[in-house]
Every structure is written in structure tokens, then in C-alpha cells.
Short mmCIF file of C-alpha atoms and ligand atoms in Angstrom, two decimals:
data_model
loop_
_atom_site.label_atom_id
_atom_site.label_comp_id
_atom_site.label_asym_id
_atom_site.label_seq_id
_atom_site.Cartn_x
_atom_site.Cartn_y
_atom_site.Cartn_z
CA MET A 164 9.74 -44.97 4.09
CA LYS A 165 9.90 -41.37 2.89
CA ARG A 166 11.26 -38.86 5.42
CA ILE A 167 8.89 -36.11 6.50
CA PRO A 168 10.73 -32.78 6.20
CA ILE A 169 10.34 -29.92 8.66
CA ALA A 170 9.30 -27.11 6.32
CA GLY A 171 8.86 -26.08 2.71
CA PRO A 172 6.80 -23.86 0.40
CA TRP A 173 3.68 -24.28 -1.74
CA ILE A 174 4.49 -23.39 -5.34
CA THR A 175 1.79 -23.24 -8.01
CA GLU A 176 1.66 -22.38 -11.73
CA ARG A 177 1.15 -18.73 -10.76
CA GLU A 178 4.59 -18.53 -9.13
CA ILE A 179 6.23 -20.25 -12.13
CA GLU A 180 4.44 -17.92 -14.54
CA TYR A 181 5.49 -14.74 -12.69
CA VAL A 182 9.12 -15.80 -12.27
CA THR A 183 9.29 -16.82 -15.93
CA ASP A 184 7.90 -13.45 -16.92
CA ALA A 185 10.45 -11.72 -14.67
CA VAL A 186 13.43 -13.53 -16.14
CA ARG A 187 12.18 -12.76 -19.67
CA ASN A 188 10.96 -9.20 -19.28
CA ALA A 189 12.01 -7.55 -16.01
CA TRP A 190 15.04 -5.79 -17.44
CA TYR A 191 15.70 -2.36 -19.02
CA GLU A 192 12.79 -0.02 -18.28
CA ASN A 193 11.03 -2.86 -16.42
CA HIS A 194 13.93 -3.73 -14.10
CA SER A 195 12.08 -2.76 -10.90
CA VAL A 196 8.45 -3.42 -11.83
CA TYR A 197 8.09 -6.61 -9.78
CA GLN A 198 9.77 -5.10 -6.70
CA GLN A 199 7.35 -2.15 -6.85
CA ARG A 200 4.29 -4.37 -7.28
CA PHE A 201 5.39 -6.67 -4.45
CA GLU A 202 6.16 -3.75 -2.12
CA THR A 203 2.87 -1.95 -2.81
CA ALA A 204 0.78 -5.08 -2.32
CA PHE A 205 2.73 -6.06 0.81
CA ALA A 206 2.41 -2.63 2.44
CA ARG A 207 -1.33 -2.74 1.81
CA TYR A 208 -1.63 -6.24 3.30
CA VAL A 209 -0.02 -5.23 6.62
CA SER A 210 -1.58 -1.72 6.62
CA ARG A 211 1.68 0.20 6.38
CA ARG A 212 2.47 3.21 4.19
CA TYR A 213 5.86 2.01 2.95
CA ALA A 214 7.61 -1.27 2.19
CA ILE A 215 11.17 -1.99 1.03
CA SER A 216 12.04 -5.39 -0.44
CA LEU A 217 15.41 -6.69 0.80
CA PRO A 218 17.65 -9.75 0.60
CA SER A 219 16.69 -10.93 4.10
CA CYS A 220 14.96 -10.13 7.36
CA THR A 221 18.40 -9.81 8.93
CA SER A 222 19.15 -6.86 6.62
CA ALA A 223 15.73 -5.37 7.40
CA LEU A 224 16.55 -5.45 11.13
CA HIS A 225 20.00 -3.98 10.46
CA LEU A 226 18.50 -1.08 8.48
CA SER A 227 15.79 -0.58 11.13
CA LEU A 228 18.42 -0.17 13.85
CA LEU A 229 20.52 2.16 11.69
CA ALA A 230 17.48 4.30 10.86
CA ALA A 231 16.65 4.44 14.59
CA GLY A 232 20.14 5.80 15.26
CA VAL A 233 21.13 2.86 17.47
CA GLY A 234 24.92 2.62 17.92
CA PRO A 235 27.81 2.07 20.34
CA GLY A 236 26.89 2.64 23.99
CA ASP A 237 23.22 1.79 23.40
CA GLU A 238 21.38 -1.26 24.67
CA VAL A 239 18.64 -3.00 22.72
CA ILE A 240 16.23 -5.35 24.49
CA VAL A 241 15.31 -8.53 22.65
CA PRO A 242 13.52 -11.66 23.92
CA ASP A 243 15.86 -14.44 25.02
CA LEU A 244 13.87 -16.99 22.98
CA THR A 245 14.20 -16.23 19.28
CA TRP A 246 16.36 -16.98 16.27
CA ILE A 247 19.79 -15.30 16.52
CA ALA A 248 18.91 -13.12 13.50
CA SER A 249 16.69 -11.02 15.81
CA ALA A 250 19.76 -10.07 17.85
CA ALA A 251 22.82 -10.26 15.59
CA PRO A 252 22.10 -6.88 13.89
CA ILE A 253 22.31 -5.23 17.34
CA SER A 254 25.98 -6.23 17.33
CA TYR A 255 26.40 -5.10 13.68
CA VAL A 256 25.66 -1.50 14.77
CA GLY A 257 27.94 -1.75 17.81
CA ALA A 258 25.16 -1.79 20.43
CA LYS A 259 24.63 -4.35 23.18
CA PRO A 260 21.81 -6.91 23.18
CA VAL A 261 19.96 -7.38 26.47
CA PHE A 262 17.98 -10.61 26.67
CA ALA A 263 14.58 -10.41 28.38
CA ASP A 264 12.26 -13.19 29.49
CA VAL A 265 9.15 -14.34 27.66
CA ASP A 266 5.54 -14.90 28.61
CA PRO A 267 4.93 -18.60 29.35
CA VAL A 268 1.74 -18.73 27.22
CA SER A 269 2.58 -16.66 24.14
CA TRP A 270 6.33 -17.49 24.31
CA CYS A 271 6.90 -13.84 23.30
CA LEU A 272 8.52 -10.92 25.15
CA SER A 273 6.54 -9.95 28.25
CA ALA A 274 6.10 -6.31 29.25
CA GLU A 275 7.19 -7.07 32.84
CA ALA A 276 10.42 -8.61 31.54
CA LEU A 277 10.95 -5.60 29.29
CA GLU A 278 10.55 -3.31 32.28
CA ALA A 279 13.01 -5.38 34.33
CA ALA A 280 15.59 -5.19 31.52
CA LEU A 281 15.52 -1.39 31.18
CA THR A 282 18.57 0.70 32.05
CA SER A 283 19.58 4.30 31.36
CA ARG A 284 21.24 3.04 28.16
CA SER A 285 18.15 1.32 26.71
CA LYS A 286 17.47 2.75 23.27
CA ALA A 287 15.24 0.26 21.47
CA VAL A 288 13.28 -2.96 21.88
CA ILE A 289 12.70 -5.71 19.32
CA PRO A 290 9.56 -7.71 20.21
CA VAL A 291 9.43 -10.96 18.21
CA ASP A 292 6.20 -12.64 17.08
CA LEU A 293 7.44 -16.16 17.83
CA TYR A 294 6.27 -19.08 15.65
CA GLY A 295 3.24 -17.00 14.62
CA SER A 296 2.28 -16.00 18.17
CA MET A 297 1.98 -12.38 19.30
CA PRO A 298 3.28 -10.56 22.39
CA ASP A 299 0.93 -8.36 24.42
CA MET A 300 1.66 -5.48 22.04
CA ASP A 301 -0.42 -2.86 23.83
CA ALA A 302 1.53 -3.38 27.05
CA VAL A 303 4.91 -3.48 25.24
CA LEU A 304 4.14 -0.39 23.11
CA ASP A 305 2.78 1.53 26.06
CA LEU A 306 5.87 0.87 28.19
CA ALA A 307 8.22 1.59 25.27
CA HIS A 308 6.43 4.86 24.61
CA ARG A 309 6.66 5.95 28.26
CA ARG A 310 10.40 5.14 28.34
CA GLY A 311 11.18 6.67 24.95
CA LEU A 312 12.26 3.39 23.33
CA VAL A 313 12.15 2.81 19.59
CA VAL A 314 10.11 -0.33 18.81
CA ILE A 315 11.17 -2.58 15.94
CA GLU A 316 8.81 -5.53 15.43
CA ASP A 317 10.45 -8.74 14.20
CA ALA A 318 7.49 -10.27 12.36
CA ALA A 319 9.59 -12.80 10.41
CA GLU A 320 7.47 -15.70 11.66
CA SER A 321 4.04 -14.12 11.85
CA LEU A 322 2.82 -13.00 8.44
CA GLY A 323 -0.98 -13.21 8.65
CA SER A 324 -1.16 -13.22 12.46
CA GLU A 325 -3.24 -10.57 14.20
CA TYR A 326 -3.28 -8.78 17.54
CA ARG A 327 -6.56 -7.06 18.51
CA GLY A 328 -7.60 -6.93 14.86
CA ARG A 329 -4.30 -5.51 13.60
CA ARG A 330 -1.97 -7.52 11.43
CA ALA A 331 1.52 -8.53 12.53
CA GLY A 332 3.92 -6.08 10.92
CA SER A 333 1.88 -2.99 11.76
CA PHE A 334 3.45 -2.29 15.19
CA GLY A 335 6.27 0.09 16.13
CA GLN A 336 8.53 2.35 14.08
CA SER A 337 9.28 -0.39 11.59
CA SER A 338 8.57 -4.10 11.22
CA THR A 339 10.55 -6.77 9.43
CA PHE A 340 9.69 -9.98 7.56
CA SER A 341 11.61 -12.97 6.23
CA PHE A 342 10.86 -14.89 3.03
CA HIS A 343 13.38 -17.66 3.63
CA GLY A 344 12.36 -21.00 2.11
CA SER A 345 10.97 -22.23 5.42
CA LYS A 346 8.76 -19.21 6.06
CA THR A 347 5.01 -18.73 5.54
CA LEU A 348 5.60 -16.79 2.29
CA THR A 349 8.83 -17.45 0.43
CA THR A 350 11.06 -15.87 -2.19
CA GLY A 351 13.80 -18.46 -1.60
CA GLU A 352 15.76 -15.93 0.43
CA GLY A 353 14.37 -12.45 1.02
CA GLY A 354 12.91 -9.95 3.41
CA MET A 355 10.82 -6.81 3.77
CA LEU A 356 10.96 -3.70 5.94
CA VAL A 357 7.67 -1.86 6.47
CA THR A 358 7.05 1.48 8.17
CA ASP A 359 4.60 4.38 8.30
CA HIS A 360 7.38 6.97 8.71
CA GLU A 361 8.50 8.84 5.61
CA ASP A 362 11.90 9.71 7.17
CA VAL A 363 12.62 6.09 8.16
CA TYR A 364 11.62 4.97 4.67
CA GLN A 365 13.87 7.50 2.93
CA ARG A 366 16.80 6.80 5.26
CA CYS A 367 16.55 3.03 4.67
CA LEU A 368 16.36 3.50 0.87
CA PHE A 369 19.55 5.58 1.12
CA LEU A 370 21.39 3.15 3.43
CA ARG A 371 20.52 0.06 1.42
CA ASP A 372 22.02 1.46 -1.79
CA HIS A 373 25.58 2.47 -0.86
CA GLY A 374 24.56 5.88 0.42
CA ARG A 375 22.82 7.08 -2.72
CA PRO A 376 19.65 9.13 -2.46
CA PRO A 377 16.72 7.37 -4.21
CA GLY A 378 16.69 8.34 -7.89
CA ASP A 379 20.36 9.42 -7.90
CA ARG A 380 21.61 9.28 -11.49
CA TYR A 381 25.09 10.67 -10.87
CA PHE A 382 26.47 7.87 -8.68
CA PHE A 383 27.67 10.44 -6.18
CA ASN A 384 27.77 8.69 -2.79
CA THR A 385 27.46 10.88 0.27
CA GLU A 386 28.03 8.15 2.94
CA VAL A 387 29.60 4.71 3.12
CA ALA A 388 26.61 2.42 3.54
CA TRP A 389 25.31 -1.03 2.57
CA LYS A 390 23.95 -2.89 -0.44
CA TYR A 391 20.70 -4.69 0.37
CA LYS A 392 18.41 -5.40 -2.58
CA MET A 393 15.95 -8.03 -3.72
CA THR A 394 16.09 -9.23 -7.33
CA SER A 395 13.04 -8.97 -9.61
CA LEU A 396 12.98 -12.79 -9.89
CA GLN A 397 12.51 -13.05 -6.13
CA ALA A 398 9.98 -10.22 -6.10
CA ALA A 399 7.95 -11.96 -8.83
CA LEU A 400 7.89 -15.12 -6.71
CA GLY A 401 6.91 -13.10 -3.65
CA LEU A 402 4.13 -11.27 -5.48
CA ALA A 403 2.61 -14.55 -6.69
CA GLN A 404 2.78 -15.93 -3.14
CA LEU A 405 1.24 -12.78 -1.69
CA GLU A 406 -1.68 -12.99 -4.13
CA ARG A 407 -2.35 -16.40 -2.56
CA ILE A 408 -1.81 -15.27 1.04
CA ASP A 409 -5.31 -16.12 2.29
CA GLU A 410 -4.92 -19.64 0.93
CA LEU A 411 -1.46 -19.96 2.50
CA ILE A 412 -2.61 -18.83 5.95
CA ALA A 413 -5.69 -21.05 5.78
CA ARG A 414 -3.42 -24.00 5.01
CA LYS A 415 -1.12 -23.22 7.94
CA ARG A 416 -4.12 -23.08 10.24
CA GLN A 417 -5.50 -26.31 8.79
CA ILE A 418 -2.21 -28.12 9.41
CA PHE A 419 -2.23 -26.88 13.02
CA ALA A 420 -5.85 -28.00 13.45
CA TRP A 421 -4.94 -31.52 12.30
CA TYR A 422 -2.12 -31.62 14.88
CA ARG A 423 -4.38 -30.30 17.61
CA GLU A 424 -6.99 -32.93 16.86
CA GLN A 425 -4.38 -35.70 17.11
CA LEU A 426 -2.48 -34.43 20.15
CA GLU A 427 -5.21 -32.79 22.24
CA GLY A 428 -5.83 -35.86 24.36
CA VAL A 429 -2.17 -36.74 24.90
CA PRO A 430 -1.19 -35.91 28.47
CA GLY A 431 1.82 -33.69 29.07
CA LEU A 432 1.85 -31.82 25.73
CA THR A 433 1.27 -28.12 25.13
CA LEU A 434 0.87 -26.73 21.60
CA ASN A 435 1.16 -23.17 20.26
CA ALA A 436 -1.35 -20.87 21.92
CA GLU A 437 -3.94 -18.55 20.51
CA GLY A 438 -5.51 -16.00 22.84
CA PRO A 439 -8.68 -13.94 22.82
CA ASP A 440 -6.48 -11.01 21.74
CA TRP A 441 -4.52 -12.64 18.98
CA LYS A 442 -4.87 -14.85 15.93
CA ASN A 443 -1.97 -17.21 15.26
CA SER A 444 -0.87 -18.00 11.69
CA TYR A 445 1.05 -20.99 13.10
CA TRP A 446 4.28 -20.70 11.13
CA MET A 447 5.70 -23.72 12.97
CA VAL A 448 3.70 -26.25 14.93
CA THR A 449 5.50 -26.55 18.27
CA VAL A 450 5.03 -28.87 21.25
CA ILE A 451 6.28 -28.32 24.76
CA VAL A 452 6.68 -31.58 26.63
CA ASP A 453 5.83 -31.55 30.32
CA ALA A 454 8.87 -31.80 32.59
CA SER A 455 7.27 -34.82 34.29
CA LEU A 456 7.80 -36.87 31.10
CA GLY A 457 11.54 -36.60 31.70
CA ILE A 458 12.64 -36.23 28.07
CA ASP A 459 14.47 -33.29 26.52
CA LYS A 460 14.35 -31.85 23.01
CA ARG A 461 17.60 -33.45 21.83
CA GLN A 462 16.40 -36.93 22.80
CA LEU A 463 13.07 -36.21 21.12
CA MET A 464 14.74 -34.95 17.95
CA ASP A 465 17.00 -38.00 17.70
CA ALA A 466 14.17 -40.46 18.36
CA MET A 467 11.89 -38.74 15.82
CA SER A 468 14.69 -38.69 13.27
CA GLN A 469 15.14 -42.45 13.66
CA LYS A 470 11.47 -42.78 12.82
CA GLY A 471 11.90 -40.69 9.65
CA VAL A 472 10.54 -37.39 10.96
CA ASP A 473 12.61 -34.19 10.80
CA THR A 474 12.09 -31.78 13.68
CA ARG A 475 13.82 -28.70 15.03
CA PRO A 476 14.69 -27.77 18.59
CA PHE A 477 12.81 -24.85 20.14
CA PHE A 478 15.17 -21.87 19.96
CA HIS A 479 17.85 -22.00 22.65
CA PRO A 480 17.94 -19.00 24.97
CA LEU A 481 20.28 -16.62 23.12
CA SER A 482 21.98 -15.93 26.45
CA SER A 483 22.99 -19.62 26.59
CA LEU A 484 24.71 -19.69 23.17
CA PRO A 485 28.50 -19.74 22.84
CA ALA A 486 28.04 -16.83 20.41
CA TYR A 487 27.11 -14.66 23.39
CA GLY A 488 29.45 -16.34 25.87
CA GLN A 489 31.43 -13.13 26.39
CA LEU A 490 28.44 -11.35 27.94
CA ALA A 491 28.97 -10.58 31.60
CA SER A 492 27.18 -12.56 34.32
CA ALA A 493 26.30 -15.46 32.00
CA ALA A 494 25.53 -17.69 34.96
CA ASP A 495 22.79 -15.28 36.00
CA TRP A 496 20.60 -15.70 32.92
CA PRO A 497 18.58 -18.75 33.97
CA ARG A 498 17.60 -16.89 37.14
CA ARG A 499 16.79 -13.70 35.21
CA ASN A 500 14.82 -15.44 32.45
CA PRO A 501 13.21 -18.46 34.15
CA HIS A 502 10.42 -18.97 31.57
CA ALA A 503 12.86 -19.00 28.64
CA TYR A 504 15.09 -21.51 30.41
CA SER A 505 12.13 -23.68 31.41
CA ILE A 506 10.41 -23.81 27.99
CA SER A 507 13.34 -24.09 25.63
CA PRO A 508 14.80 -27.48 26.69
CA ARG A 509 11.37 -29.13 26.37
CA GLY A 510 10.24 -27.60 23.06
CA LEU A 511 10.18 -29.18 19.62
CA ASN A 512 9.05 -27.86 16.23
CA LEU A 513 7.14 -30.51 14.27
CA PRO A 514 6.92 -30.76 10.46
CA SER A 515 4.94 -27.74 9.26
CA GLY A 516 5.56 -27.66 5.51
CA TYR A 517 2.84 -27.04 2.94
CA ASN A 518 3.36 -30.55 1.53
CA LEU A 519 1.68 -32.14 4.58
CA ASP A 520 -1.71 -33.75 4.35
CA ARG A 521 -3.84 -35.13 7.16
CA ALA A 522 -2.35 -38.63 6.81
CA ALA A 523 1.21 -37.31 7.13
CA VAL A 524 0.26 -35.30 10.24
CA GLU A 525 -1.32 -38.44 11.72
CA GLN A 526 1.91 -40.35 11.08
CA VAL A 527 4.00 -37.68 12.78
CA CYS A 528 1.69 -37.68 15.79
CA GLU A 529 1.65 -41.47 16.09
CA ARG A 530 5.44 -41.54 16.05
CA LEU A 531 5.64 -38.75 18.61
CA VAL A 532 3.29 -40.61 20.95
CA ASP A 533 5.36 -43.80 20.46
CA VAL A 534 8.53 -41.92 21.38
CA LEU A 535 6.87 -40.43 24.48
CA ARG A 536 5.76 -43.91 25.55
CA GLY A 537 9.33 -45.18 25.08
CA ARG A 538 8.57 -47.26 21.99
C1 PLP B 299 13.86 -16.36 9.93
C2 PLP B 299 13.97 -15.32 10.99
C3 PLP B 299 14.78 -14.18 10.85
C4 PLP B 299 15.79 -14.02 9.77
O1 PLP B 299 15.33 -14.03 8.51
P1 PLP B 299 16.38 -14.08 7.29
O2 PLP B 299 15.52 -13.75 6.13
O3 PLP B 299 16.94 -15.46 7.29
O4 PLP B 299 17.41 -13.04 7.55
C5 PLP B 299 14.72 -13.19 11.82
N1 PLP B 299 13.96 -13.33 12.90
C6 PLP B 299 13.21 -14.42 13.11
C7 PLP B 299 12.36 -14.47 14.33
C8 PLP B 299 13.21 -15.46 12.17
O5 PLP B 299 12.49 -16.57 12.38
#
């Protein structure tokens, strides 16, 4: 029996052709052609003026915080339920992460929780578009605007999602994407920062190249900075993927529809939501198991693994991780963020890779139902 993996890309002849061309020709005067083509096409797709290709989404968040002037003494609010990469760059710049609760339907930062997390030190907020879902952006942006917070959208998981007709990645001062091998569009490893602000764009170009102004030919560094660049081979892969983006999103939505069809009638399961205000690109199909079924995500993962199906646990509340154990009043978090602490222990990501067909999805669902029935 072949194992069913959790995630993986969809590579066609187009990707192979572009990468082959890059390794042959993207040198000398052509050394940055693929990065420029990828950035231009990407900015257009998410309706932003500027895009910068980077080695990761983590580096895009780091640059976003630096460009926003976030530093020691500042607090940055981030949802408690997300991958640690949303929050780690807050520590890189010497600021303090503050974990806020999520909305129980969208699983994303709620505006009420954002309001409750505000202090006189709050400088920025990083709403995260979790698993392809979208927060109530109007409410978050409105509150952030009134309180003078910089908004940085972590759209790593939501390429192709929409909120009130606007694409994920078009909200706030800058937005960030990941092209890790598990993501909706991949370059193997990679990321993108997008913004409409000329000054943010210029500052990030400077900071990502060891403090050299763009176009500097004299190698005369004016600040100690960072080195965050994407190779042309990765950009060629990304460009080919982006030219197929409609097909990729349609496939993600098809995979989710197969799951929904299979699991709709099973009592005690909740799948990723889609609201009247937002379209979900369903990066990862996720089930929340009702508490009445009395089974947690670790038991589910182990039982599914024994049946040949790879799954992932719903993100743990960041405030519960040993990595953040030194934060004061740790015992308080479950009371402060009740939705995060209720959802996370019961959530499981199911296989969502592009290699799935309807039969494979049916197999996963049958095995999940068997596990839930104690078989
Ligand atoms: C994948 C992911 C990241 C990090 O992306 P990298 O490219 O691995 O740095 C950040 N935030 C979220 C929400 C992610 O899912």
C-alpha cells in the first residue's frame, strides 16, 4: 500500500522548460531576467505596485518589520494560531510578539481579539490568512488605522484567496508569500514581498542586499544589513507556476470539493470555511473534530499514519510552545485565547497535494471515518 503524502507540487513541462532555460541562459546580462518577470507578473496578479522575490516568506516578514521601523520596546500582535514563521521575525528585530485569539469560523485573527491585545507599545499587527481562509480584513484594517498600527499581511497560505473581491496579498503596508514545496505555488524554497509603497519597496531592496542602494556599482555599503535573494532558477520555476495559477487554484478547490462531498454527512466534523465575504483557495484541507468524539489530533495523526495516510496537526497555539515559554503569564493564555486553545487540539490537516485524485481522497476519507469509529 502506497503512503498518501500530506503535500506536494504540480510540475509540468512548462516548469522544466523554464528552469532549463534559466540554468542555460540566465547569466551575464540575463542574470536577473527571470526574477524581474516573476516579480512583475506576481505584483500584477495580487494588484500591488511592487514585488521583491526572496529566499523565503520568513525573510519577507523580517524585511517588512524592518521597513516598518519595528524594534526593541515595540509589541507586534500576531494570531496565536499560525506557523511560527509568522512570529519569529518579531523576535529577530528585538520586538515582542503578543498572541491574539482567532475567530472560530475563519480561524484567523479577530478584530475584537486585536483590540483586546492592544497596549501603548503596540506598533504593528500581522494578520495571517490561515490555510487559505481570510480574516475580516475591513474590521482589522479599520481598527489598525484608528490605532496607528502598521499592518503586515502574512499571505503565505492564501495565494488566490479573495476577501470582498480583493486578492489575498493586497492588504496593509506590505504582504508576504511563501513558495515552500508544500505551498500552493512553489519554487522549492522561496518567498515574495509585495507593497504599494515606493519607500517600503526601496528600503527593502536596500536591506536585502547588504545595505547597498539598488543599482550600486561601487560596492559601497552604507549600513550593515541582510542578504535575501531568490536565484533565477527558482524564479523561472515560480514564473512557470504563476502562468498556471488559475489551474492550480482550481485544482485546490476541486480537491476540497471532493473532501467535502465525502465528509459532509459525517457527524462531528467541521471543514475549512468559506464565507459570503471571502473565497478560500484551500491551501490545506483541515478538519476539526467535535469535542464529543473524545479524540485529539495526536491520536488521529498516529491512527491515520498506521493506515498509510500522512497528516499534520493543526498549528499549536504559539503561546503554548516551549519556544515562547519565557513569556510572562504563560498560564493565562488559554483563558485569553479560548478559541485558539479549543480548536487547535482537535484539528488535523489532511493530504492536500496536487497528486491527489478523487479515488485517493475517498481512501483518505474512508480511513478517517474508520478511525473515528474506532476501527
Ligand atoms: C509557510 C509559512 C510561512 C513561512 O514561509 P517560509 O517560506 O518557509 O519562510 C510563514 N507564514 C505562514 C502562515 C506559513 O504557512
